[in-house]
C-alpha positions as a printed NumPy array, in Angstrom:
array([[ -7.307, -14.569,  44.74 ],
       [ -8.023, -14.945,  40.955],
       [ -8.166, -12.087,  38.566],
       [-10.751, -12.173,  36.151],
       [ -9.047,  -9.711,  33.463],
       [ -9.966, -11.143,  30.104],
       [ -6.867, -12.14 ,  28.257],
       [ -5.531,  -9.839,  25.588],
       [ -3.121,  -9.501,  23.009],
       [ -1.36 ,  -6.747,  21.15 ],
       [ -1.303,  -6.448,  17.214],
       [  1.775,  -4.104,  15.746],
       [  3.356,  -3.484,  12.324],
       [  4.733,  -0.709,  10.174],
       [  3.954,   0.584,   6.849],
       [  7.187,   1.427,   4.762],
       [  7.677,   2.742,   1.134],
       [ 11.407,   1.913,   0.506],
       [ 13.103,   2.613,   3.927],
       [ 10.619,   5.336,   4.848],
       [  7.92 ,   5.374,   7.252],
       [  4.522,   6.126,   5.447],
       [  2.883,   8.975,   7.494],
       [ -0.876,   9.768,   8.042],
       [ -2.07 ,   6.143,   6.842],
       [ -5.053,   5.056,   8.437],
       [ -4.671,   0.835,   9.826],
       [ -8.173,  -0.615,  10.663],
       [ -8.089,  -3.561,  12.716],
       [-11.713,  -5.5  ,  12.431],
       [-12.922,  -8.56 ,  13.81 ],
       [-15.295, -10.44 ,  15.985],
       [-16.212, -10.464,  18.497],
       [-16.531,  -6.405,  18.637],
       [-13.226,  -5.516,  17.489],
       [-13.108,  -2.369,  15.267],
       [-10.078,   0.169,  15.694],
       [ -8.296,   2.62 ,  13.846],
       [ -4.515,   3.752,  14.296],
       [ -3.235,   6.297,  12.369],
       [  0.281,   6.368,  11.512],
       [  2.807,   8.695,  12.603],
       [  6.326,   9.523,  10.47 ],
       [  7.733,   5.734,  11.329],
       [  4.776,   4.233,  10.041],
       [  4.289,   2.307,  12.877],
       [  0.705,   1.166,  14.334],
       [  0.248,  -0.843,  17.334],
       [ -3.511,  -1.711,  18.246],
       [ -3.673,  -2.81 ,  22.509],
       [ -6.054,  -4.742,  24.324],
       [ -6.807,  -6.961,  21.285],
       [ -9.315, -10.051,  22.782],
       [ -7.793, -13.671,  22.427],
       [ -9.714, -15.791,  20.366],
       [-10.708, -13.128,  18.385],
       [-10.878, -13.415,  14.631],
       [ -9.425, -10.06 ,  13.218],
       [ -8.177,  -8.211,   9.616],
       [ -5.67 ,  -5.53 ,   9.623],
       [ -6.461,  -3.56 ,   6.555],
       [ -4.195,  -0.285,   5.968],
       [ -5.301,   2.531,   3.736],
       [ -4.145,   5.846,   2.185],
       [ -5.773,   8.302,  -0.156],
       [ -4.292,  11.464,  -0.481],
       [ -2.012,  13.752,  -2.494],
       [ -1.779,  11.54 ,  -5.496],
       [  0.497,  13.932,  -7.209],
       [  3.176,  13.015,  -4.366],
       [  6.211,  11.618,  -6.3  ],
       [  4.609,  11.679,  -9.541],
       [  6.319,  13.298, -12.749],
       [  6.42 ,  13.306, -16.209],
       [  9.777,  11.283, -15.659],
       [  7.689,   8.055, -14.023],
       [  5.367,   8.315, -17.775],
       [  8.848,   7.905, -19.703],
       [  9.758,   4.772, -17.3  ],
       [  6.259,   3.006, -17.797],
       [  6.005,   3.858, -21.517],
       [  9.6  ,   2.269, -21.899],
       [  8.082,  -0.93 , -19.726],
       [  5.278,  -1.273, -22.221],
       [  7.699,  -0.697, -25.167],
       [ 10.1  ,  -3.605, -23.556],
       [ 12.648,  -1.205, -23.707],
       [ 13.214,  -1.163, -19.809],
       [ 10.746,  -3.378, -17.927],
       [ 10.155,  -2.022, -14.671],
       [ 12.296,  -4.511, -12.221],
       [  9.85 ,  -4.664,  -9.077],
       [  6.319,  -6.158,  -8.6  ],
       [  5.89 ,  -3.24 ,  -6.587],
       [  6.959,  -1.064,  -9.283],
       [  4.576,  -2.562, -11.771],
       [  1.542,  -2.253,  -9.475],
       [  2.573,   1.867,  -9.081],
       [  2.091,   1.626, -12.757],
       [ -1.54 ,   0.305, -13.073],
       [ -3.283,   3.639, -12.815],
       [ -6.711,   2.182, -13.478],
       [ -6.764,  -0.609, -11.281],
       [ -7.054,  -3.308, -14.362],
       [ -4.103,  -5.699, -13.356],
       [ -2.058,  -5.052, -16.499],
       [  0.013,  -1.878, -17.206],
       [ -0.9  ,   0.168, -20.955],
       [ -1.175,   2.964, -22.72 ],
       [ -4.336,   3.636, -20.573],
       [ -2.33 ,   3.799, -17.36 ],
       [ -0.077,   6.353, -19.196],
       [ -3.238,   8.649, -20.238],
       [ -4.962,   8.737, -16.587],
       [ -1.203,   9.486, -15.424],
       [ -1.043,  12.506, -17.668],
       [ -4.531,  13.473, -16.824],
       [ -3.545,  13.651, -13.375],
       [ -0.496,  15.662, -13.877],
       [ -2.331,  18.039, -15.853],
       [ -5.082,  18.591, -13.485],
       [ -7.745,  17.064, -15.512],
       [ -8.104,  14.855, -12.303],
       [ -7.849,  15.748,  -8.513],
       [ -7.429,  11.86 ,  -8.376],
       [ -7.158,   8.691, -10.033],
       [-10.888,   7.536, -10.507],
       [-10.44 ,   3.886, -10.265],
       [ -7.506,   3.754,  -7.725],
       [ -6.523,   5.235,  -4.421],
       [ -3.611,   7.346,  -4.094],
       [ -1.341,   4.385,  -2.01 ],
       [ -1.797,   0.344,  -2.075],
       [ -0.297,  -1.455,   0.583],
       [  0.964,  -5.306,   0.279],
       [  1.898,  -7.485,   3.129],
       [  5.297,  -7.233,   3.386],
       [  5.652, -10.856,   3.854],
       [  3.853, -11.984,   0.834],
       [  6.247, -13.764,  -2.057],
       [  4.695, -12.749,  -5.671],
       [  3.942, -16.101,  -7.439],
       [  5.467, -14.191, -10.635],
       [  7.533, -11.225,  -9.732],
       [  7.311, -10.363, -13.434],
       [  3.643, -10.259, -13.622],
       [  2.544,  -9.446,  -9.995],
       [ -0.878,  -9.561, -11.348],
       [ -0.901, -12.926, -11.975],
       [ -2.841, -13.846,  -8.941],
       [ -4.369, -11.591,  -6.292],
       [ -2.01 , -10.012,  -3.524],
       [ -2.908,  -9.673,  -0.26 ],
       [ -3.74 ,  -5.775,   0.876],
       [ -4.692,  -6.832,   4.427],
       [ -3.608,  -9.627,   7.2  ],
       [ -6.111, -12.069,   8.866],
       [ -5.692, -14.062,  11.842],
       [ -8.365, -16.582,  12.946],
       [ -8.762, -17.518,  16.688],
       [ -5.839, -15.02 ,  17.882],
       [ -3.642, -16.4  ,  20.774],
       [ -0.898, -14.391,  20.917],
       [  0.589, -11.132,  20.039],
       [  1.081, -10.059,  16.287],
       [  3.961,  -7.609,  16.128],
       [  5.381,  -8.037,  12.803],
       [  2.219,  -7.274,  10.609],
       [  4.372,  -5.039,   8.014],
       [  3.219,  -4.153,   4.952],
       [  5.097,  -2.76 ,   1.721],
       [  2.973,   0.848,   0.751],
       [  3.093,   1.306,  -3.041],
       [  2.575,   5.085,  -4.115],
       [  0.504,   4.846,  -7.244],
       [  2.194,   6.483, -10.079],
       [  5.465,   6.981,  -8.242],
       [  7.84 ,   4.14 , -10.402],
       [ 11.182,   5.795,  -9.497],
       [ 10.91 ,   6.303,  -5.843],
       [ 10.563,   9.99 ,  -5.278],
       [  7.301,   9.923,  -3.223],
       [  7.87 ,  11.8  ,   0.219],
       [  6.512,   9.484,   2.526],
       [  6.756,  11.145,   5.84 ],
       [  7.327,  14.804,   7.463],
       [ 10.8  ,  13.588,   8.435],
       [ 11.795,  13.529,   4.652],
       [ 13.688,  16.153,   3.   ],
       [ 12.366,  17.043,  -0.691]])
């Protein structure tokens, strides 16, 4: 007796910032044929899509754009200034991405001006950026001292999916937070 249930797979992973899960992000799974799902992350940053059709072409894209001041202080501005002046360069590509307020692909005094406007309440949010960006955790930067040299992947795609994808992990970068003080989930203490 045969079973005509179509074959399906699971797509799962996590969004993390440092060692913390990124809560209240939306992870979208889109593709063909007829794949359109959204999963809101909990405090551990995990997402899990079940019943994804085998053979589908899919793309996983995390987004989060709230509380732009979370983790952003005048001390971050000091660190961005020191980076620009060459006194104390930011030491990871993720910190450099966090320092690019206007999403121009470079770190300049214009970024400091944008962050200052946010801190002073002139802006409610950064006009040219989201409050978080997510980079494929398995990605290796061609030049870790210039993460903007080549485009870095902010989603993951699979063509003709034939098995479960259980490690579609992303690194969460809180824009403006270059010293790692963001509160990424409700389990963290301030």
